[in-house]
Each structure stands twice: as C-alpha cells, then as structure tokens.
Tab-separated table of C-alpha atoms in Angstrom:
chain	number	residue	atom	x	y	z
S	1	UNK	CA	6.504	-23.282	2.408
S	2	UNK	CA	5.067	-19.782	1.807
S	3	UNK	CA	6.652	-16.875	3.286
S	4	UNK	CA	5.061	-13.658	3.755
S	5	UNK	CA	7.243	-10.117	4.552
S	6	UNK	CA	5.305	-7.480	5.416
S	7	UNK	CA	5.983	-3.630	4.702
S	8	UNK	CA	3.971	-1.092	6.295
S	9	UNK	CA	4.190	2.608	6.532
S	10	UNK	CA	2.553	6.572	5.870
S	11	UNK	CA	1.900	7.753	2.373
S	12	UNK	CA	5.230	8.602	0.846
S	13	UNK	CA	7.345	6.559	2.418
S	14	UNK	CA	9.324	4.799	-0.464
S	15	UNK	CA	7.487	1.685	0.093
S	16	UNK	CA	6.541	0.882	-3.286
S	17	UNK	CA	9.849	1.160	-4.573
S	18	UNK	CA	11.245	-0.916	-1.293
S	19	UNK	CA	8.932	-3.437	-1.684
S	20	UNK	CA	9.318	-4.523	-5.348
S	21	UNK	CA	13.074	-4.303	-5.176
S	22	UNK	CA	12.819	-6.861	-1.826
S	23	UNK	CA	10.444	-9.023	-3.752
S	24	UNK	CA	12.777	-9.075	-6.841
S	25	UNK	CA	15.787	-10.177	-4.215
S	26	UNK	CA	14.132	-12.613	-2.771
S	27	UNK	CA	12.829	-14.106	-6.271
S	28	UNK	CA	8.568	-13.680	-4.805
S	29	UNK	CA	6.006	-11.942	-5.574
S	30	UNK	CA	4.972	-8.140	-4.842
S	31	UNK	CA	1.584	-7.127	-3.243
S	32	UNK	CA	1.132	-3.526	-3.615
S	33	UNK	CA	-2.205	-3.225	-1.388
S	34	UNK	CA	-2.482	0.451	-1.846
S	35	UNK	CA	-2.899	-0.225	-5.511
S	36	UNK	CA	-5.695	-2.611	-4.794
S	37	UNK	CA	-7.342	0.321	-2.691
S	38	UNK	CA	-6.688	2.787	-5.388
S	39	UNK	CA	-8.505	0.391	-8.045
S	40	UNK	CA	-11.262	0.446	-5.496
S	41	UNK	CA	-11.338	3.914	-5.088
S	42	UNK	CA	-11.225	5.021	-9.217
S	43	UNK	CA	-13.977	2.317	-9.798
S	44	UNK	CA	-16.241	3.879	-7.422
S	45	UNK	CA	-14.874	8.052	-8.197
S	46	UNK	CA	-14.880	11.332	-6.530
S	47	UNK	CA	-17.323	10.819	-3.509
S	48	UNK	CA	-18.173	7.119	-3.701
S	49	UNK	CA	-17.165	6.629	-0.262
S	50	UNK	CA	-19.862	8.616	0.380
S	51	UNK	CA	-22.546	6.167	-0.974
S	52	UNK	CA	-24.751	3.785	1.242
S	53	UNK	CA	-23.036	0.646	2.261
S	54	UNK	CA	-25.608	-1.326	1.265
S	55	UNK	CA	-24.714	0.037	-2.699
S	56	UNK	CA	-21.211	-0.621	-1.883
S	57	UNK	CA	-21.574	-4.627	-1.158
S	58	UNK	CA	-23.058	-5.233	-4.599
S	59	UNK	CA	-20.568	-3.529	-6.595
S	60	UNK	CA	-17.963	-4.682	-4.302
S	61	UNK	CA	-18.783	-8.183	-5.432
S	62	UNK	CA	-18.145	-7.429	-9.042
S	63	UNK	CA	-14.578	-7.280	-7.896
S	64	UNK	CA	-11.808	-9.763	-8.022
S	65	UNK	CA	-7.921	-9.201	-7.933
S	66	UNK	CA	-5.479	-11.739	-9.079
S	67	UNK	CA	-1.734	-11.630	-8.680
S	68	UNK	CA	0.700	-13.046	-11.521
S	69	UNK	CA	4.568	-13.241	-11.553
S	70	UNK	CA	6.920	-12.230	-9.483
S	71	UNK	CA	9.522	-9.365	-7.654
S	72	UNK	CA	9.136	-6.905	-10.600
S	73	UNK	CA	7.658	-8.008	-13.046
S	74	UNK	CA	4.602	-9.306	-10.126
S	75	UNK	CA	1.128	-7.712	-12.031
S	76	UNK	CA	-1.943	-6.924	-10.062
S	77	UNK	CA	-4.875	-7.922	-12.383
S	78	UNK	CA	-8.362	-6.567	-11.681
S	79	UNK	CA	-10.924	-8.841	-13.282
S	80	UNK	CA	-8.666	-10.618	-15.495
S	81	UNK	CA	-7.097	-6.707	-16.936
S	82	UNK	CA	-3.935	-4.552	-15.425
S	83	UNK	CA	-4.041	-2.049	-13.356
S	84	UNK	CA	-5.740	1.511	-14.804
S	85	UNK	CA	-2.508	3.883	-14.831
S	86	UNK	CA	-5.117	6.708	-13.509
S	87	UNK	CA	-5.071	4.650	-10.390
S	88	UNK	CA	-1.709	6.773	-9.394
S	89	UNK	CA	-3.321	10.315	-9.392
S	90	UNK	CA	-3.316	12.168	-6.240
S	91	UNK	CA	-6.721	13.167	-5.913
S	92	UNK	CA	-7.120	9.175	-6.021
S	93	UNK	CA	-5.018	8.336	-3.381
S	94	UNK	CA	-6.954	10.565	-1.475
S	95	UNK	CA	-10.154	8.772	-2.365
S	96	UNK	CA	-8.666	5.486	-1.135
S	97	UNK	CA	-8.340	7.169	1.967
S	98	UNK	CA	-11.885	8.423	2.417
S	99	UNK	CA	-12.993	4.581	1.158
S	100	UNK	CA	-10.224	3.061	3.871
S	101	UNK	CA	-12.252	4.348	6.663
S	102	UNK	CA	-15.453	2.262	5.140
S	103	UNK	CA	-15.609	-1.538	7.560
S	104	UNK	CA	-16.791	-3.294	4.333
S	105	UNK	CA	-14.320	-2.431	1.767
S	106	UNK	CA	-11.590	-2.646	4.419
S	107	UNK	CA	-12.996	-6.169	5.175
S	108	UNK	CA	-13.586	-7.353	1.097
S	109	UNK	CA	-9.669	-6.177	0.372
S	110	UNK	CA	-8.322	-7.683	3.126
S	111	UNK	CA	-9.867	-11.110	2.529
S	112	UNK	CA	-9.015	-11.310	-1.642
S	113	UNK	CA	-5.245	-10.031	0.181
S	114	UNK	CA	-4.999	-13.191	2.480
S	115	UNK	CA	-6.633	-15.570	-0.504
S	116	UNK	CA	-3.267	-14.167	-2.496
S	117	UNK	CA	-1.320	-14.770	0.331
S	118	UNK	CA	-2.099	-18.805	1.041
S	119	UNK	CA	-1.854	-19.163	-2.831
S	120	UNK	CA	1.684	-17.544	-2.925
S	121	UNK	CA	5.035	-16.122	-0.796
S	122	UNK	CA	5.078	-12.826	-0.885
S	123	UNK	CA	6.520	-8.856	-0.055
S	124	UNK	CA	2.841	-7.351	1.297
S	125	UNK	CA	3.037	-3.263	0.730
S	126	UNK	CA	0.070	-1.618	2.521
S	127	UNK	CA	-1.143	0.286	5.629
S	128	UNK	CA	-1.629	-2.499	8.304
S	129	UNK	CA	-0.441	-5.740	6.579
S	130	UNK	CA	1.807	-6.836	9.520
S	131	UNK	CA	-0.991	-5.486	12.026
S	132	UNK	CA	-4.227	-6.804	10.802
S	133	UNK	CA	-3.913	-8.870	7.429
S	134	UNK	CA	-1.265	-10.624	8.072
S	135	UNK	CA	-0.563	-10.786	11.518
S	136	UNK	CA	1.197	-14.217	11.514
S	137	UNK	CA	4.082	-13.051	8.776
S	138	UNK	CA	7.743	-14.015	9.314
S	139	UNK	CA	8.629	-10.927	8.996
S	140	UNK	CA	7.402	-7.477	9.501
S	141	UNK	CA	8.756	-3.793	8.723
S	142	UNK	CA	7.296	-0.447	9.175
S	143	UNK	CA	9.174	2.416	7.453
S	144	UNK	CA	8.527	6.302	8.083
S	145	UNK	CA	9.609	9.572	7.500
S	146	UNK	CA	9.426	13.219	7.956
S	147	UNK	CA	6.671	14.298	5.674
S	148	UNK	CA	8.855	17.099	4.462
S	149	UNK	CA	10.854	14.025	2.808
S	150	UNK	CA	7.907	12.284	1.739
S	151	UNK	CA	6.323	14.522	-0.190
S	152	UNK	CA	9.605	15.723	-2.116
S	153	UNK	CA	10.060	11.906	-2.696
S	154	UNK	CA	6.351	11.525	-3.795
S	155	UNK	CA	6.532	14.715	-5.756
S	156	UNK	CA	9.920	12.666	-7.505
S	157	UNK	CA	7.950	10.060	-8.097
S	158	UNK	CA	4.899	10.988	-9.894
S	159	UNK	CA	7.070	13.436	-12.112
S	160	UNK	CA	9.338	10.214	-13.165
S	161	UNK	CA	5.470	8.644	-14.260
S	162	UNK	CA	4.973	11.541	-15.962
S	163	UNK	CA	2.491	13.425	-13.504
S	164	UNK	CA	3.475	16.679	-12.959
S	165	UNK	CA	1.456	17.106	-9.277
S	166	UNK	CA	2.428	20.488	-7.539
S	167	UNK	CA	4.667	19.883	-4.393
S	168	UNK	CA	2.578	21.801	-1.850
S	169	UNK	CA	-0.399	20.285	-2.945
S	170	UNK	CA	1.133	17.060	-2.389
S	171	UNK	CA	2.128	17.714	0.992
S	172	UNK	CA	-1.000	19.180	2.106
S	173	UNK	CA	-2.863	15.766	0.473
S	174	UNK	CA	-0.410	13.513	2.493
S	175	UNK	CA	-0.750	15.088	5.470
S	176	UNK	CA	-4.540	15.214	5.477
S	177	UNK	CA	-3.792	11.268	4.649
S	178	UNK	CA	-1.420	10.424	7.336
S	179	UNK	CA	-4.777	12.393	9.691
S	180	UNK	CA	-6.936	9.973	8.156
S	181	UNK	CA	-4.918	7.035	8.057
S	182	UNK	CA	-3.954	7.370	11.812
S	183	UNK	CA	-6.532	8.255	13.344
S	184	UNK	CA	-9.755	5.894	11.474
S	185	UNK	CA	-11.318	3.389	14.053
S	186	UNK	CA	-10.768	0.566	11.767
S	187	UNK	CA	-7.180	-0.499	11.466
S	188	UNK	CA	-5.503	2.892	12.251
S	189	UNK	CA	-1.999	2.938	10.655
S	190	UNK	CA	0.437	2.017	13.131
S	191	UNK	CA	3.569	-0.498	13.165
S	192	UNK	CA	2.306	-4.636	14.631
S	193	UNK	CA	4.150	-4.777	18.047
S	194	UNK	CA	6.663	-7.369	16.668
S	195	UNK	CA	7.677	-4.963	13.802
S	196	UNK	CA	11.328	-3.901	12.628
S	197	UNK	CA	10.873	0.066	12.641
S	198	UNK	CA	13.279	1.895	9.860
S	199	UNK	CA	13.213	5.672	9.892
S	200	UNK	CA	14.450	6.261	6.258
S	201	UNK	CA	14.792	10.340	6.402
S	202	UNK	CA	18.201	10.398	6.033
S	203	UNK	CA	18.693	6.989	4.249
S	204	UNK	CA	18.238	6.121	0.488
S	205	UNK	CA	16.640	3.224	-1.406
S	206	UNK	CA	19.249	0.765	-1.488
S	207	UNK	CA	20.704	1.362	2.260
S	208	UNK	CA	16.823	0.668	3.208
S	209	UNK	CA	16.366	-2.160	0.970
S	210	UNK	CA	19.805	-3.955	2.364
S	211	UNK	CA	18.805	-2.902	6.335
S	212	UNK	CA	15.546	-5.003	5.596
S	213	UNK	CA	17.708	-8.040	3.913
S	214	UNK	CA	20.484	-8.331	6.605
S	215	UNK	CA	17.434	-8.638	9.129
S	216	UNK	CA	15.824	-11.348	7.145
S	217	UNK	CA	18.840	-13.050	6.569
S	218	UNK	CA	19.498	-13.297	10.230
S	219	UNK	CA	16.250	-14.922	11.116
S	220	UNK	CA	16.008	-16.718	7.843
S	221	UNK	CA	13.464	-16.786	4.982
C-alpha cells in the first residue's frame, strides 16, 4: 500500500531538513517539491515568469522529473541528470515564486508530483501538498515560524552549503515570498483543514521530527 505524508509550510521553515530525516525514519522516499520548482525556475532564469504562456507550454514539455531511492539518499532527477546545485541560490527561490503564481506550471508540477506519488510512498515537502496535490494523504503537517527564526535558520543553512547569502537580504527575500506565496489566487499557501499545525520557533529539528512521528504512530502508517 502506498502511503503519502505531507509537509507543508513558509520559506524557511526547516522543512527540508524535517522532511528527509522523516522519510529516512520511515524507510520512503523524499519529495522535495520546492526543488522541482526551483529546477523550473533556473531552466527558465531571471524574468522567465514573465514570458507568454503560450512559450511556457512548449518548454514545459521538455521537462520530466523522476524520483530514485529513498529517505536520504531519495534523488530528484531532471531528465535522467541530478539536480543543478545553483538551484539553491536565493535570487532562485525567488524566481520560483514569481513562476508559482503562473496556472500552467503550477498545473505541469503538480501532475509529474502525483505520477511520483501512485508510483511510490512518500514524505511530500512543498507549499500546498496536503491542500491541493495531495489532498487524500494519510497524513498531513504544516510547520511555521516567526520569520525572524526563519531567516537566521535559512541564513544557517545556505552558509553550511557553502553560500554565503547576507542575513537581511534573506529576510527581506522571504518575506516578499511568504507575500507572494500567501496571497497568489492559485493555491495560496495555507495549512489543508485536516492538517497537524507545529509552530517550531522555539523547538529544534529533532523535537519537530519526533512531534510528527508520535502523531503518525498513533494513527498508523
């Protein structure tokens, strides 16, 4: 039987880091939508989700993502090749979120998402998995935080890749996300009505990660 968890939340969040660990302690796989968005958004560059949607289809087509292995060491493959580090840039993130607001490339990511998701359980990472995607998962989480915390957390992040991103700038791009994210007419970022809700401002990684498996344990994989 294939079980699907689903982990939504704002920019920052921890989710990436939640999700993998989950997906790694429950022996599945790990979707990390926002990468697929990213991919999207560095394939197209600065200002392609300002082209014509009837450019976007085409090119759009060209795409296919394929998931391989599982919990950590679960790879996102973009025709048949891994993810482009690049893809982890700020100024990309931000991209995604211009090209989130788009109807068509919302509706292409979402349907390669739910062709992974019959093929394979899975931990789903994203923006409205639990709302829109997936709206029939088992089980559903939505994390948050002050964006105070999420951008030092962010800020932690990309300087542990290597990135050394300024930690203003990093709030100011997150909060112009979280604008975007909330307030687009497609899919606006919000928790699905049957969603466990975890505040993690004043919790760490692993007190998150075993909140979310006590809860699954009591309903059951």
């Amino acid at each position: 039987m294939i079980t699907i968890v689903t982990l939504d939340g704002p920019a920052g969040v921890g989710k990436t880091t939640i999700a993998r660990e989950l997906a790694d302690r429950l022996g599945i796989a790990y979707l990390d939508t926002g990468a697929m968005f990213r991919s999207v958004a560095l394939f197209f560059g600065d200002g392609g989700w300002e082209r014509p949607v009837d450019q976007l289809v085409p090119e759009l087509n060209r795409l296919d993502f394929d998931l391989e292995g599982t919990g950590k060491y679960s790879e996102l493959l973009l025709n048949g090749l891994p993810l482009a580090p690049e893809i982890r840039k700020e100024e990309v993130g931000l991209w995604a979120s211009h090209l989130a607001r788009i109807p068509v490339v919302r509706d292409f990511l979402r349907r390669n998402q739910q062709a992974i998701g019959r093929s394979t359980s899975l931990v789903a990472e994203g923006r409205d998995m639990g709302s829109v995607v997936f709206p029939g998962a088992r089980h559903k989480f939505f994390m948050d935080a002050s964006i105070d915390v999420r951008a030092k957390r962010r800020h932690a992040q990309l300087k542990a890749m290597g990135m050394d991103e300024d930690l203003e700038r990093i709030r100011g791009q997150i909060r112009i996300r979280d604008d975007q994210d909330r307030n687009r007419v497609v899919a606006p970022l919000k928790p699905a009505l049957d969603a466990v809700i975890i505040d993690t401002s004043a919790l760490d990684a692993d007190r998150v990660l075993e909140k979310i498996v006590d809860h699954i344990r009591e309903k059951g994989l």
